[in-house]
Every structure is written in structure tokens, then in C-alpha cells.
Short mmCIF file of C-alpha atoms in Angstrom, two decimals:
data_model
loop_
_atom_site.label_atom_id
_atom_site.label_comp_id
_atom_site.label_asym_id
_atom_site.label_seq_id
_atom_site.Cartn_x
_atom_site.Cartn_y
_atom_site.Cartn_z
CA MET A 1 84.70 41.51 -22.29
CA PHE A 2 81.73 39.59 -23.67
CA THR A 3 79.53 39.53 -26.81
CA VAL A 4 75.76 39.70 -27.09
CA ASN A 5 73.88 38.72 -30.25
CA ILE A 6 70.53 40.48 -30.43
CA LEU A 7 68.25 41.58 -33.33
CA ASN A 8 70.79 40.53 -35.95
CA GLN A 9 73.53 42.67 -34.33
CA THR A 10 76.52 41.71 -32.23
CA HIS A 11 77.54 43.90 -29.34
CA THR A 12 80.93 43.73 -27.61
CA LEU A 13 80.42 44.89 -23.93
CA ASN A 14 82.80 45.44 -20.99
CA GLU A 15 80.27 45.88 -18.22
CA ARG A 16 76.87 44.60 -17.04
CA THR A 17 74.20 45.86 -19.39
CA PRO A 18 70.43 45.51 -19.05
CA ALA A 19 68.90 43.81 -22.05
CA ILE A 20 66.48 46.75 -22.41
CA GLN A 21 69.36 49.10 -23.28
CA LEU A 22 70.20 47.11 -26.43
CA LEU A 23 66.58 47.07 -27.78
CA ASN A 24 65.99 50.81 -28.46
CA ASP A 25 62.27 49.85 -28.00
CA LYS A 26 60.50 53.19 -27.68
CA GLU A 27 57.11 51.77 -28.52
CA LYS A 28 57.41 49.17 -25.77
CA ARG A 29 56.86 46.31 -28.19
CA TYR A 30 58.83 43.73 -26.33
CA MET A 31 57.80 42.31 -22.90
CA ALA A 32 60.72 39.96 -22.11
CA VAL A 33 63.74 38.35 -23.67
CA LYS A 34 65.15 34.78 -23.95
CA VAL A 35 68.80 34.68 -22.97
CA ASN A 36 70.43 31.45 -24.05
CA ASN A 37 66.98 29.87 -23.99
CA ARG A 38 66.14 31.17 -20.40
CA LEU A 39 63.34 33.63 -19.92
CA ARG A 40 64.53 36.90 -18.50
CA GLU A 41 62.97 40.26 -17.69
CA LEU A 42 63.94 43.26 -19.88
CA ASN A 43 65.90 44.67 -16.93
CA PHE A 44 68.05 41.55 -16.74
CA GLU A 45 71.72 42.49 -16.68
CA LEU A 46 73.80 40.73 -19.40
CA ASN A 47 77.40 40.00 -18.32
CA TYR A 48 78.43 36.96 -20.43
CA ASP A 49 78.41 35.73 -24.00
CA CYS A 50 74.80 35.13 -25.02
CA ASP A 51 72.13 35.08 -27.71
CA VAL A 52 69.23 37.28 -26.84
CA ILE A 53 65.78 36.94 -28.47
CA PRO A 54 63.26 39.78 -27.68
CA LEU A 55 59.74 38.50 -27.08
CA ASP A 56 56.64 40.37 -28.24
CA LEU A 57 53.05 39.53 -27.70
CA ASN A 58 53.08 36.86 -30.42
CA SER A 59 54.93 34.80 -27.81
CA SER A 60 53.10 32.82 -25.16
CA ASP A 61 55.86 33.60 -22.68
CA ALA A 62 55.57 37.36 -23.34
CA VAL A 63 51.77 37.17 -22.87
CA LYS A 64 52.35 35.48 -19.47
CA VAL A 65 54.66 38.41 -18.50
CA TYR A 66 52.04 40.86 -19.68
CA GLU A 67 49.24 39.11 -17.84
CA THR A 68 51.24 38.91 -14.51
CA SER A 69 51.99 42.65 -14.80
CA MET A 70 48.35 43.34 -15.50
CA ARG A 71 47.28 41.57 -12.38
CA TYR A 72 49.82 43.62 -10.44
CA LEU A 73 48.40 46.78 -12.00
CA ILE A 74 44.82 45.72 -11.02
CA ALA A 75 45.96 45.08 -7.38
CA LEU A 76 47.77 48.37 -7.35
CA ALA A 77 44.69 50.31 -8.58
CA PHE A 78 42.58 48.73 -5.81
CA HIS A 79 45.24 49.42 -3.28
CA ASN A 80 45.21 53.12 -4.24
CA LEU A 81 41.39 53.34 -4.28
CA HIS A 82 40.24 50.85 -1.68
CA PRO A 83 43.24 49.85 0.47
CA ASP A 84 41.04 47.87 2.89
CA TYR A 85 39.45 45.61 0.27
CA GLN A 86 40.71 42.08 -0.39
CA VAL A 87 40.58 41.45 -4.07
CA LYS A 88 40.75 37.91 -5.63
CA LEU A 89 41.92 37.65 -9.22
CA SER A 90 40.83 34.44 -11.00
CA TYR A 91 40.78 33.16 -14.51
CA GLY A 92 37.36 33.75 -16.13
CA ILE A 93 35.49 32.94 -19.33
CA SER A 94 36.81 33.95 -22.68
CA ARG A 95 40.40 33.66 -21.32
CA SER A 96 40.10 36.76 -19.08
CA ILE A 97 40.99 37.91 -15.55
CA MET A 98 37.99 37.96 -13.17
CA ILE A 99 38.06 40.47 -10.26
CA THR A 100 36.10 39.63 -7.09
CA VAL A 101 35.98 41.86 -4.01
CA MET A 102 36.00 39.34 -1.11
CA GLN A 103 34.40 41.60 1.54
CA PRO A 104 30.74 40.73 1.76
CA LYS A 105 28.07 43.36 0.95
CA VAL A 106 30.57 45.52 -1.06
CA PRO A 107 28.76 46.39 -4.32
CA MET A 108 30.89 45.92 -7.44
CA ASP A 109 28.93 48.55 -9.38
CA LYS A 110 29.49 50.86 -12.37
CA SER A 111 30.84 53.56 -10.09
CA MET A 112 33.61 51.31 -8.80
CA LEU A 113 34.31 49.99 -12.27
CA ASN A 114 34.78 53.44 -13.66
CA ALA A 115 37.03 54.50 -10.80
CA VAL A 116 39.19 51.40 -11.21
CA LYS A 117 39.47 51.86 -14.98
CA ALA A 118 40.43 55.49 -14.59
CA GLU A 119 43.07 54.67 -12.03
CA MET A 120 44.59 51.87 -14.18
CA GLU A 121 44.76 54.28 -17.09
CA ARG A 122 46.39 56.95 -14.90
CA LEU A 123 49.04 54.49 -13.76
CA ILE A 124 49.73 53.39 -17.27
CA ALA A 125 50.11 56.97 -18.55
CA ALA A 126 52.51 57.73 -15.70
CA ASP A 127 54.74 54.80 -16.82
CA LEU A 128 55.79 54.03 -13.26
CA PRO A 129 58.69 51.71 -12.85
CA PHE A 130 58.37 48.25 -11.21
CA GLU A 131 61.33 47.88 -8.94
CA LYS A 132 62.43 44.37 -7.95
CA ILE A 133 63.37 44.01 -4.27
CA SER A 134 64.37 41.00 -2.19
CA LEU A 135 62.95 40.19 1.24
CA SER A 136 63.61 37.25 3.51
CA LYS A 137 60.67 34.87 4.16
CA GLU A 138 60.42 36.29 7.70
CA GLU A 139 60.37 39.88 6.40
CA ALA A 140 57.74 39.00 3.75
CA TYR A 141 55.54 37.26 6.35
CA ASP A 142 55.72 40.29 8.62
CA TYR A 143 54.92 42.66 5.82
CA PHE A 144 51.91 40.68 4.69
CA VAL A 145 50.60 40.38 8.27
CA SER A 146 50.99 44.12 8.79
CA THR A 147 49.13 44.94 5.54
CA ASN A 148 46.25 42.48 6.29
CA GLN A 149 47.09 40.00 3.48
CA PRO A 150 46.75 36.63 5.30
CA ASP A 151 46.57 34.70 2.03
CA LYS A 152 50.02 35.82 1.07
CA ALA A 153 51.47 35.62 4.57
CA ASP A 154 50.45 31.97 4.83
CA THR A 155 51.57 31.07 1.32
CA VAL A 156 55.07 32.52 1.71
CA GLN A 157 55.72 30.04 4.60
CA TYR A 158 55.52 27.19 2.03
CA ARG A 159 58.30 28.60 -0.12
CA SER A 160 61.49 26.51 -0.10
CA GLU A 161 63.71 29.49 -0.82
CA LYS A 162 64.87 31.72 1.99
CA PHE A 163 64.35 34.95 0.07
CA CYS A 164 61.49 36.20 -2.14
CA ASN A 165 61.59 38.65 -4.93
CA PHE A 166 58.99 41.35 -4.69
CA TYR A 167 57.93 44.21 -6.94
CA LYS A 168 57.58 47.77 -5.63
CA CYS A 169 55.78 50.57 -7.42
CA GLY A 170 55.67 53.71 -5.33
CA ASP A 171 54.84 52.64 -1.80
CA TYR A 172 53.04 49.42 -2.94
CA ILE A 173 54.86 46.12 -2.58
CA ASN A 174 53.50 42.77 -3.86
CA TYR A 175 54.71 39.27 -4.69
CA MET A 176 53.77 38.06 -8.12
CA TYR A 177 54.23 34.44 -9.38
CA GLY A 178 56.03 35.26 -12.65
CA TYR A 179 58.09 37.90 -14.39
CA MET A 180 57.02 41.46 -14.90
CA THR A 181 57.43 44.27 -17.49
CA PRO A 182 59.81 47.09 -16.51
CA SER A 183 56.96 49.62 -15.94
CA THR A 184 53.23 50.30 -16.07
CA GLY A 185 53.57 51.99 -19.45
CA TYR A 186 53.84 48.66 -21.18
CA LEU A 187 50.31 47.68 -20.30
CA LYS A 188 48.36 49.89 -22.68
CA GLN A 189 46.05 47.19 -24.04
CA PHE A 190 43.17 46.06 -21.77
CA ASN A 191 39.37 46.00 -21.63
CA ILE A 192 37.48 46.04 -18.33
CA PHE A 193 33.72 45.65 -17.89
CA MET A 194 31.09 44.23 -15.54
CA TYR A 195 29.97 40.57 -15.82
CA ASP A 196 27.68 38.74 -13.47
CA GLY A 197 28.59 40.73 -10.39
CA HIS A 198 32.26 40.74 -11.06
CA PHE A 199 34.67 42.74 -13.20
CA ILE A 200 36.27 41.14 -16.26
CA VAL A 201 39.60 42.24 -17.63
CA GLN A 202 40.73 41.19 -21.02
CA TYR A 203 44.40 41.44 -22.24
CA PRO A 204 46.29 40.60 -25.42
CA ARG A 205 46.66 36.96 -26.42
CA TYR A 206 49.36 35.31 -28.51
CA GLU A 207 46.75 33.18 -30.22
CA VAL A 208 45.46 36.25 -32.04
CA ASN A 209 48.80 37.90 -32.73
CA GLY A 210 49.12 39.93 -29.66
CA THR A 211 45.64 41.56 -29.86
CA ILE A 212 42.67 41.37 -27.55
CA PRO A 213 40.24 38.94 -28.88
CA PRO A 214 36.47 39.72 -28.95
CA PHE A 215 34.86 38.81 -25.76
CA LYS A 216 32.83 35.54 -26.12
CA ASP A 217 30.04 35.07 -23.63
CA GLU A 218 30.06 31.55 -22.35
CA PRO A 219 27.14 31.17 -19.87
CA ARG A 220 27.59 27.48 -19.38
CA PHE A 221 31.19 27.96 -18.36
CA ALA A 222 30.46 31.00 -16.29
CA LYS A 223 28.16 28.84 -14.23
CA VAL A 224 30.78 26.04 -13.85
CA LEU A 225 33.32 28.60 -12.68
CA LYS A 226 30.89 30.10 -10.21
CA ARG A 227 30.21 26.67 -8.82
CA ALA A 228 34.02 25.98 -8.65
CA PHE A 229 34.50 29.32 -6.94
CA LYS A 230 31.91 28.42 -4.25
CA TRP A 231 33.33 24.91 -3.89
CA ALA A 232 36.86 26.09 -3.24
CA LYS A 233 35.56 28.30 -0.42
CA LEU A 234 33.28 25.52 0.91
CA CYS A 235 36.10 23.06 1.29
CA ASN A 236 38.37 25.83 2.66
CA ALA A 237 40.92 25.39 -0.09
CA ASP A 238 40.68 28.52 -2.32
CA VAL A 239 44.37 29.25 -1.91
CA ILE A 240 47.38 26.88 -1.62
CA ALA A 241 48.13 27.60 2.06
CA LYS A 242 44.63 26.59 3.10
CA MET A 243 44.77 23.39 0.99
CA ASN A 244 48.24 22.56 2.41
CA LYS A 245 46.85 22.84 5.95
CA ARG A 246 44.12 20.43 5.03
CA VAL A 247 46.69 17.99 3.70
CA GLU A 248 48.82 18.38 6.93
CA GLU A 249 45.81 17.64 9.15
CA SER A 250 44.20 14.34 10.07
CA ASP A 251 41.20 14.97 7.72
CA ALA A 252 43.26 14.49 4.54
CA VAL A 253 41.32 11.37 3.75
CA ASP A 254 38.02 13.25 4.22
CA PHE A 255 39.38 15.99 1.96
CA ILE A 256 40.04 13.51 -0.81
CA ASN A 257 36.62 11.92 -0.52
CA MET A 258 34.86 15.22 -0.41
CA ASN A 259 36.20 15.96 -3.79
CA GLU A 260 35.53 12.47 -5.14
CA THR A 261 31.94 12.81 -3.80
CA LEU A 262 31.49 16.04 -5.81
CA HIS A 263 32.37 14.06 -8.94
CA ASN A 264 29.92 11.31 -7.91
CA GLY A 265 27.22 13.88 -7.49
CA MET A 266 27.83 15.48 -10.84
CA LEU A 267 27.78 12.00 -12.47
CA HIS A 268 24.44 11.30 -10.66
CA ASP A 269 22.99 14.58 -11.94
CA LEU A 270 24.15 13.90 -15.41
CA GLY A 271 22.75 10.36 -15.37
CA GLY A 272 19.49 11.73 -14.37
CA MET A 273 19.39 14.22 -17.20
CA ILE A 274 20.15 11.49 -19.75
CA ALA A 275 17.69 9.06 -18.22
CA GLU A 276 14.92 11.59 -18.46
CA ASP A 277 15.32 11.86 -22.26
CA ILE A 278 16.62 8.41 -23.01
CA GLU A 279 13.75 7.72 -25.46
CA ASN A 280 15.42 10.42 -27.76
CA ILE A 281 19.13 10.15 -26.90
CA ARG A 282 20.97 7.77 -29.15
CA LEU A 283 24.52 9.24 -29.19
CA ILE A 284 26.28 10.57 -26.09
CA CYS A 285 29.23 12.71 -27.35
CA ILE A 286 32.08 13.44 -24.93
CA ALA A 287 34.92 15.81 -25.80
CA GLY A 288 37.48 17.98 -24.04
CA PRO A 289 41.06 19.07 -24.33
CA SER A 290 44.05 16.87 -23.69
CA SER A 291 44.34 15.20 -20.26
CA SER A 292 40.83 16.16 -19.10
CA GLY A 293 40.13 12.60 -17.95
CA LYS A 294 37.76 11.64 -20.79
CA THR A 295 38.40 7.92 -20.80
CA THR A 296 37.78 7.40 -17.03
CA PHE A 297 34.86 9.80 -17.19
CA SER A 298 33.18 7.82 -20.01
CA ASN A 299 33.69 4.61 -18.10
CA ARG A 300 32.18 6.05 -14.95
CA LEU A 301 29.30 7.51 -16.94
CA LYS A 302 28.63 4.12 -18.43
CA ILE A 303 28.45 2.65 -14.95
CA GLU A 304 26.11 5.46 -13.79
CA LEU A 305 23.81 4.78 -16.61
CA MET A 306 23.96 1.02 -16.03
CA SER A 307 22.76 1.67 -12.44
CA ARG A 308 19.67 3.18 -14.04
CA GLY A 309 19.04 0.25 -16.32
CA ILE A 310 20.67 1.79 -19.37
CA ASN A 311 23.37 -0.24 -20.93
CA PRO A 312 25.42 1.99 -23.34
CA LEU A 313 27.95 0.97 -25.83
CA ARG A 314 31.37 2.80 -25.72
CA ILE A 315 33.11 3.48 -29.05
CA SER A 316 36.31 5.40 -29.38
CA LEU A 317 36.74 7.66 -32.33
CA ASP A 318 40.29 6.33 -32.63
CA MET A 319 38.78 3.31 -34.38
CA TYR A 320 37.85 5.49 -37.40
CA TYR A 321 41.25 6.84 -38.33
CA LYS A 322 41.98 6.50 -42.01
CA ASP A 323 45.02 4.57 -43.15
CA ARG A 324 48.11 6.57 -42.30
CA LYS A 325 48.82 7.28 -46.03
CA ASP A 326 45.50 9.16 -46.16
CA ILE A 327 46.01 11.26 -42.98
CA PRO A 328 46.27 15.04 -43.67
CA ILE A 329 49.69 16.64 -43.23
CA ASP A 330 50.28 19.39 -40.62
CA GLU A 331 52.46 22.51 -41.10
CA ASP A 332 55.52 20.61 -39.99
CA GLY A 333 54.98 17.85 -42.64
CA ALA A 334 53.86 15.22 -40.14
CA PRO A 335 50.57 13.26 -40.05
CA ASP A 336 47.96 15.44 -38.36
CA PHE A 337 45.82 13.00 -36.34
CA GLU A 338 43.91 15.90 -34.75
CA ASP A 339 42.46 17.13 -38.07
CA ILE A 340 38.82 15.97 -38.39
CA ASN A 341 39.62 14.76 -41.94
CA ALA A 342 41.94 12.18 -40.40
CA LEU A 343 38.86 10.32 -39.54
CA ASN A 344 36.68 8.29 -41.93
CA ILE A 345 33.55 10.44 -41.29
CA LYS A 346 31.46 8.80 -43.88
CA LEU A 347 32.01 5.26 -42.51
CA PHE A 348 31.48 6.56 -38.96
CA ASN A 349 28.05 7.95 -39.87
CA GLU A 350 27.08 4.75 -41.76
CA HIS A 351 27.94 2.69 -38.74
CA MET A 352 26.19 4.92 -36.18
CA GLU A 353 23.04 5.08 -38.30
CA ALA A 354 23.07 1.30 -38.84
CA LEU A 355 23.56 0.58 -35.16
CA ILE A 356 20.76 2.92 -34.16
CA ASP A 357 18.52 1.25 -36.70
CA GLY A 358 19.25 -2.18 -35.02
CA GLU A 359 21.55 -3.58 -37.68
CA GLU A 360 24.74 -5.51 -37.12
CA VAL A 361 27.94 -3.64 -37.91
CA GLU A 362 31.59 -4.58 -38.29
CA LEU A 363 33.38 -1.94 -36.23
CA PRO A 364 36.89 -1.13 -37.44
CA ASN A 365 40.03 -1.63 -35.31
CA TYR A 366 42.71 0.91 -36.12
CA GLY A 367 46.36 -0.07 -35.43
CA PHE A 368 48.60 2.85 -34.45
CA ASP A 369 51.65 0.61 -34.77
CA ASN A 370 51.18 0.10 -38.55
CA GLY A 371 48.73 2.91 -39.41
CA THR A 372 46.12 0.67 -40.95
CA THR A 373 42.73 -0.78 -40.05
CA GLY A 374 42.90 -4.29 -38.76
CA LYS A 375 40.43 -6.95 -37.73
CA THR A 376 36.87 -5.80 -37.28
CA VAL A 377 34.42 -6.45 -34.50
CA LEU A 378 30.75 -7.48 -35.14
CA THR A 379 28.47 -5.31 -33.07
CA LYS A 380 24.71 -4.93 -32.55
CA ILE A 381 22.72 -3.06 -30.00
CA SER A 382 19.15 -3.01 -28.75
CA ASP A 383 16.61 -0.21 -29.13
CA ASN A 384 17.32 1.34 -25.71
CA THR A 385 21.15 1.25 -25.93
CA PRO A 386 22.72 4.72 -26.44
CA ILE A 387 26.22 4.86 -27.88
CA ILE A 388 28.94 6.78 -26.05
CA ILE A 389 31.68 8.25 -28.25
CA GLU A 390 34.68 10.24 -26.86
CA GLY A 391 37.31 12.01 -28.74
CA ILE A 392 38.57 15.40 -29.88
CA HIS A 393 35.78 15.87 -32.47
CA ALA A 394 32.93 14.45 -30.58
CA LEU A 395 30.97 17.78 -30.16
CA ASN A 396 31.46 18.77 -33.82
CA ASP A 397 28.26 18.13 -35.80
CA GLU A 398 30.42 17.76 -38.92
CA LEU A 399 31.50 14.41 -37.49
CA SER A 400 28.05 13.12 -36.70
CA PHE A 401 26.09 14.74 -39.58
CA GLY A 402 23.92 11.77 -40.13
CA ILE A 403 22.47 11.74 -36.60
CA PRO A 404 19.58 14.17 -35.85
CA LYS A 405 20.54 16.80 -33.32
CA HIS A 406 17.80 15.78 -30.91
CA GLN A 407 19.30 12.36 -30.68
CA LYS A 408 22.72 13.72 -29.50
CA PHE A 409 23.59 14.56 -25.92
CA LYS A 410 26.90 16.49 -25.79
CA ILE A 411 29.23 16.67 -22.78
CA TYR A 412 32.32 18.87 -22.51
CA ILE A 413 34.88 17.82 -19.86
CA ALA A 414 37.82 19.84 -18.57
CA PRO A 415 39.37 20.77 -15.23
CA GLN A 416 38.16 24.14 -14.19
CA PHE A 417 40.00 25.29 -11.13
CA GLN A 418 39.23 28.27 -8.90
CA ILE A 419 42.27 27.79 -6.57
CA ASN A 420 44.89 30.39 -6.30
CA ILE A 421 48.45 30.50 -5.15
CA ASP A 422 47.24 33.59 -3.25
CA TYR A 423 44.50 36.09 -4.06
CA HIS A 424 46.49 37.83 -6.77
CA ASN A 425 48.00 34.70 -8.48
CA PRO A 426 45.46 32.24 -9.96
CA ILE A 427 46.37 28.76 -11.07
CA SER A 428 46.11 28.13 -14.85
CA PHE A 429 43.66 25.46 -16.07
CA THR A 430 46.08 24.68 -18.88
CA ASP A 431 48.97 24.06 -16.50
CA ILE A 432 46.89 21.55 -14.61
CA ARG A 433 46.24 19.57 -17.84
CA LEU A 434 49.96 19.89 -18.85
CA LEU A 435 51.07 18.51 -15.55
CA ARG A 436 48.59 15.57 -15.78
CA ARG A 437 49.88 14.79 -19.21
CA ILE A 438 53.48 14.95 -18.22
CA VAL A 439 52.84 12.42 -15.55
CA ARG A 440 50.69 10.18 -17.82
CA ASP A 441 53.15 10.28 -20.76
CA LYS A 442 56.04 9.38 -18.42
CA LYS A 443 54.13 6.45 -16.78
CA TYR A 444 52.37 4.91 -19.74
CA ARG A 445 54.39 5.95 -22.80
CA GLY A 446 57.91 6.23 -21.52
CA ALA A 447 58.03 9.88 -22.73
CA THR A 448 60.20 12.43 -20.99
CA ALA A 449 58.80 15.71 -19.81
CA GLU A 450 60.84 17.38 -22.51
CA ARG A 451 59.03 15.36 -25.18
CA THR A 452 55.67 16.29 -23.75
CA LEU A 453 56.62 19.91 -23.54
CA GLU A 454 57.83 19.74 -27.16
CA MET A 455 54.45 18.35 -28.37
CA TRP A 456 52.29 20.69 -26.21
CA PRO A 457 52.19 23.73 -28.59
CA SER A 458 50.78 21.44 -31.34
CA VAL A 459 48.28 19.95 -28.88
CA ARG A 460 47.19 23.41 -27.94
CA ARG A 461 46.76 24.52 -31.58
CA GLY A 462 44.60 21.51 -32.16
CA GLU A 463 42.43 22.37 -29.11
CA PHE A 464 41.88 25.93 -30.34
CA LYS A 465 40.92 24.72 -33.82
CA TRP A 466 38.92 21.60 -33.09
CA ILE A 467 37.58 21.73 -29.53
CA TYR A 468 37.01 25.20 -28.10
CA PRO A 469 34.82 26.50 -30.94
CA TYR A 470 32.21 23.81 -30.06
CA GLN A 471 32.36 23.73 -26.35
CA GLU A 472 29.50 26.12 -25.65
CA GLY A 473 27.11 24.07 -27.74
CA CYS A 474 27.16 21.17 -25.25
CA ASN A 475 24.33 20.01 -22.98
CA TYR A 476 26.54 19.62 -19.92
CA VAL A 477 29.98 20.74 -18.70
CA PHE A 478 31.74 18.27 -16.38
CA ASN A 479 34.39 19.89 -14.26
CA SER A 480 37.00 17.19 -13.94
CA ALA A 481 39.20 19.11 -11.46
CA LEU A 482 40.03 17.59 -8.09
CA THR A 483 41.05 20.23 -5.59
CA TYR A 484 43.65 18.01 -3.97
CA GLU A 485 45.20 16.62 -7.16
CA LEU A 486 48.35 18.74 -7.34
CA CYS A 487 49.51 17.54 -3.93
CA VAL A 488 49.48 14.01 -5.48
CA LEU A 489 50.75 14.89 -8.97
CA LYS A 490 53.77 16.70 -7.47
CA LYS A 491 55.46 13.38 -6.52
CA TYR A 492 55.55 12.37 -10.20
CA ALA A 493 55.70 15.71 -12.06
CA LEU A 494 58.55 17.30 -10.12
CA PRO A 495 61.28 14.75 -10.82
CA ALA A 496 60.20 14.50 -14.52
CA LEU A 497 60.46 18.34 -14.91
CA GLN A 498 63.78 18.42 -13.12
CA GLU A 499 65.21 16.18 -15.86
CA VAL A 500 64.79 18.99 -18.40
CA LYS A 501 68.23 20.49 -19.02
CA SER A 502 68.98 24.15 -18.43
CA ASP A 503 69.96 24.62 -22.05
CA SER A 504 66.73 23.08 -23.38
CA PRO A 505 64.31 25.28 -25.26
CA HIS A 506 61.58 24.00 -22.89
CA ASN A 507 63.50 24.99 -19.72
CA ILE A 508 61.46 28.18 -19.45
CA THR A 509 58.13 26.19 -18.94
CA ALA A 510 59.87 23.42 -16.85
CA SER A 511 61.29 26.01 -14.46
CA ARG A 512 58.05 27.79 -14.08
CA LEU A 513 56.17 24.59 -13.26
CA ILE A 514 58.82 23.43 -10.87
CA LYS A 515 58.62 26.64 -8.93
CA PHE A 516 54.82 26.30 -8.89
CA LEU A 517 54.77 22.65 -7.67
CA LYS A 518 57.11 23.36 -4.85
CA CYS A 519 54.45 25.29 -3.19
CA PHE A 520 52.31 22.19 -2.59
CA ASN A 521 52.56 19.71 0.27
CA ASP A 522 52.74 16.02 -0.70
CA LEU A 523 49.63 13.91 -0.29
CA ASP A 524 49.76 10.06 0.00
CA GLU A 525 48.14 8.64 -3.13
CA ARG A 526 47.01 5.49 -1.41
CA TRP A 527 43.79 7.17 -0.30
CA VAL A 528 42.80 8.12 -3.91
CA PRO A 529 39.99 5.69 -5.03
CA CYS A 530 40.76 3.33 -7.81
CA ASN A 531 37.98 4.81 -10.03
CA SER A 532 39.12 8.42 -9.50
CA LEU A 533 39.80 10.44 -12.62
CA LEU A 534 43.25 11.12 -11.19
CA ARG A 535 44.10 7.39 -11.44
CA GLU A 536 44.02 7.85 -15.20
CA PHE A 537 47.33 9.79 -14.84
CA ILE A 538 49.09 8.35 -11.82
CA GLY A 539 48.12 4.66 -12.35
CA GLY A 540 46.23 2.18 -10.26
CA SER A 541 42.94 2.66 -12.09
CA CYS A 542 40.37 -0.06 -11.95
CA PHE A 543 39.73 0.83 -15.67
CA SER A 544 42.39 -0.63 -17.96
CA GLU A 545 42.36 2.01 -20.69
CA VAL A 546 44.22 5.32 -20.54
CA ASP A 547 43.50 8.64 -22.15
CA GLU A 548 44.35 9.50 -25.77
#
């Protein structure tokens, strides 16, 4: 006999009972449950004393379950309509799923789109169950080889577990990285349409209360993702198995340097753009979400410009924080350092205008230890010296209202991966940044992975409020992803995540990331150049500063 607390009710049970039976959820509102702080599928059988929390689409964990199930549904629809096609599912612009048919010369046209949409709608209306089955690694490998899915066959060999959990719907079997809904009938919300030769699928997001947000066209990011897609194929690392093979082989050093050369080339192009208009550009504004590599990037951009005879002045926006007593308070009652009003905007503009006019300025020096402005630094620049600023609000014209727009050059930086676990399981851009931050916080701030995971939702809220609305207005998008980096980060991130206890509220995320990292081979960090953006997180950088 055991008791289950769920939806303000206590059930006394004598036998294993699927969580879904206790919900009476005829509208299919819930996507998953938390059982004693562990994420479980709705069909999970309860057989011990526990507290159960149903998760709807206001929960990020529930949205992940929905999105995983949606990708399965897409793959199933293509299997039914075009069983010979290989379909790659990636993350696209406006937080969507991008569908690409990998066979050359196959037109992804309106006719195919309508057929896929109709098949998805048919499958949803049929409310077909997703059955979980277990196969050994050997059985899984043989199945994927027999069904012409080499990406999955190769990837399964890197799993540390002897058995794999698959999902079966009718005669279709697939492995998905993540939990699933009980059936196709839960996936009623989606939009699908053509975009730039691909199909885009939108699904509900927790950030907008479980609804599908309006599609936001982001042409600059679309171009960056297209380049990243081509790059992953060019260096033969568009799925984990291919990348692992490159790490295993003798050309691992070449693989690292290929990626570093890509960054060098982007910096060269960016330096050329700035140099062409240097008579007008006075303020170079760099912003991006947490752990994008802003500090190393701004240092390297400075050096790139110096090689062209341009000697910029770097200024951190952290210098312009107000005294702690004047910092706005967030919803939890703590100082909100990510609010733009935490900065002394008036003083910042006065200083920037004065510097541009050739005047000498006393720059502030904010002390985070005591929350007050300390000793100032006298600074003066010449007529041809641009100012580099980097920080969360750098792209927001509200920050630099006193500087004419034609005098500002805006750069957005973030890792934009187009690497998949396999063709149906893309790697999240956000997870890359989270892993970077876990490693950096542990190394430089002595913070546990649990502490970083605890802060992460607040960090994300700040990004959605203060960074993403301004990203498309930039002049240049710098993709700070390094294809090989997870093979290096694994050494640091895995043990940090394994310290998160099983009863922690952050165990769900930690467990998911641990499972993900185990797929990667280790790569010796000694070959990573000292000026690499990756050094900002693992240490050994030739630049002394670290990211925010």
C-alpha cells in the first residue's frame, strides 16, 4: 500500500498505477508529470509514496516533451508518405523546427507541404498511442541499418547503456532523445509552412503561456543558420557520430583548427566591414545572451581592428551600474542587475558623447563587492578611435540614445549550432550556453552546477526581455559556436552535473544534460588555442577577463 498526492488529492493505492489514470485529463492538458521532483511520462507507473505535479504547457519541461513528440510525429508523417527520404529536423528561426529533405534534387514544394500537413492532422485525429519498447544496442543498430538510417545506427554505438528505449506507433519505430506524450492526440497545436526552401513547424512555447507565438521573420539569423548548416556538412560533423569519428582519428588537431579558422575568417570579414565605414562608426555595440563568449570576442575584435590601424577603446557596461540601493528590484525581491534601469544611462551617454567629442572623461569603476562606484579612471581618445561596449543592453538604443544611429555598429553574438544527435534530434542552442556557463561558474566563481541551474530561469527571462527583442536590428551576427566544443566541455560539465542530487528540483535538467553529454567522445583541450572563445569557459585564455 502506498499514497500518491496529486492535484490536492491523496490516493491510497495497492497496485502499480499509471499517473495518467489519476488525472482524469480528457482535454489532454497535461504533457508530463513530476514525481518527487523527477520528470516522468504520463504513462509512468506509480508504486511508492510520492508527490505528483502535472505539467501543462506553461512548463518548460512539458514543452520539451511536446516538442520531442512533435518531431516524432513529423518523422512518422514522412515515413508514411515518403519512406525512402532522409529528413533532418533542426532548430530554426523564431524558435521553430526546420524540416530539410536531405536527398538532393527533391523539391520541397507546396504539394509536399500540404500532404505532410494533412498526414500530421490525420495522425493527431486518430489519437494513436506511442508505445515504449526496449531494444539492445545490437538490435537497435541492426534495425537502423535495415531501415537505411545510418545516422541513428552510428549514433547508437556511442551510447553507454546496453539497452535503448524506443517508441513505436503502428509499424513505425524511432528513438527520440527525450520523453514523449502518451499518444498523437496530444499534439493538436502546430503551424507548418514553407520558408526559404524548407518547412517550418511552430509549436506551443511556455514563454507565451503554452500558445504558439506569432512567427517572427529573422532574415539575418536565417542566413547564419544556413551557413552553419552548410559548415556542419562541410566539416563532416552534422551529427554526433560523424564528429566523434573525427575526434577519434588523427586529424583531431586539424578539426579544431578548422573551426578556429572559421572564427578568424568571420572576424576578418567583420573588421573589413567596420574599417570601410570607420569615418562614421564611433560606437561598436556587442550584445548576446549569457555565455556567448562576448568578452573574448570583444578582445579579438579589438586586435583585428588594431591590425588595420584602428585602435579602439573597450568599455564594459558593468562600469555604469548604479549604487546597489538604487538598483531595481525583481519579482523575487532581489536586485535586478539585468534591468536597463540598473545602469546610469544618463551618465553613460554624457561620457560617450564627451569622449567622441575629444574631451577627457573620468570613467566610473563599479565595485560588485560593495555595490558602489569607486575610483574613477581618466580617459581620452583620438578622433579615429571607436569605442567598443559589450553587455546585455548594448543593442538597445535606449541605452545609447545620445549617439546618432549612423555612428553605431551593432553586433549580436551567440552560438548557433546546426549539429544533431541524429537527424531527428537536434542540439539546443540554449543547452550549449547553459553547459558553457556551468563550466565557467564552477571554474571561476566556485559555483556548483545546482547554483547555476537555479539561476538559469532568471537569466533566460532577462534574455527574452532585454536581448532578443533587439537582435535582428544588428549589423552583424557572429556565430560563436565551435563544432568540437562539447567534446572538450564534457570533461568539466559532466562531473559538475553528476553532483546534483536526485532529490534536487534541478535534477530533471541535470539528468537530461548528463545523458546528452555521454554521447560525445572526449577531446584533449591542449590543442585548443589560447585565444579561442572556448578558453573563456575552460580556462587558459591569453585574455585575463572572463564573461559576465
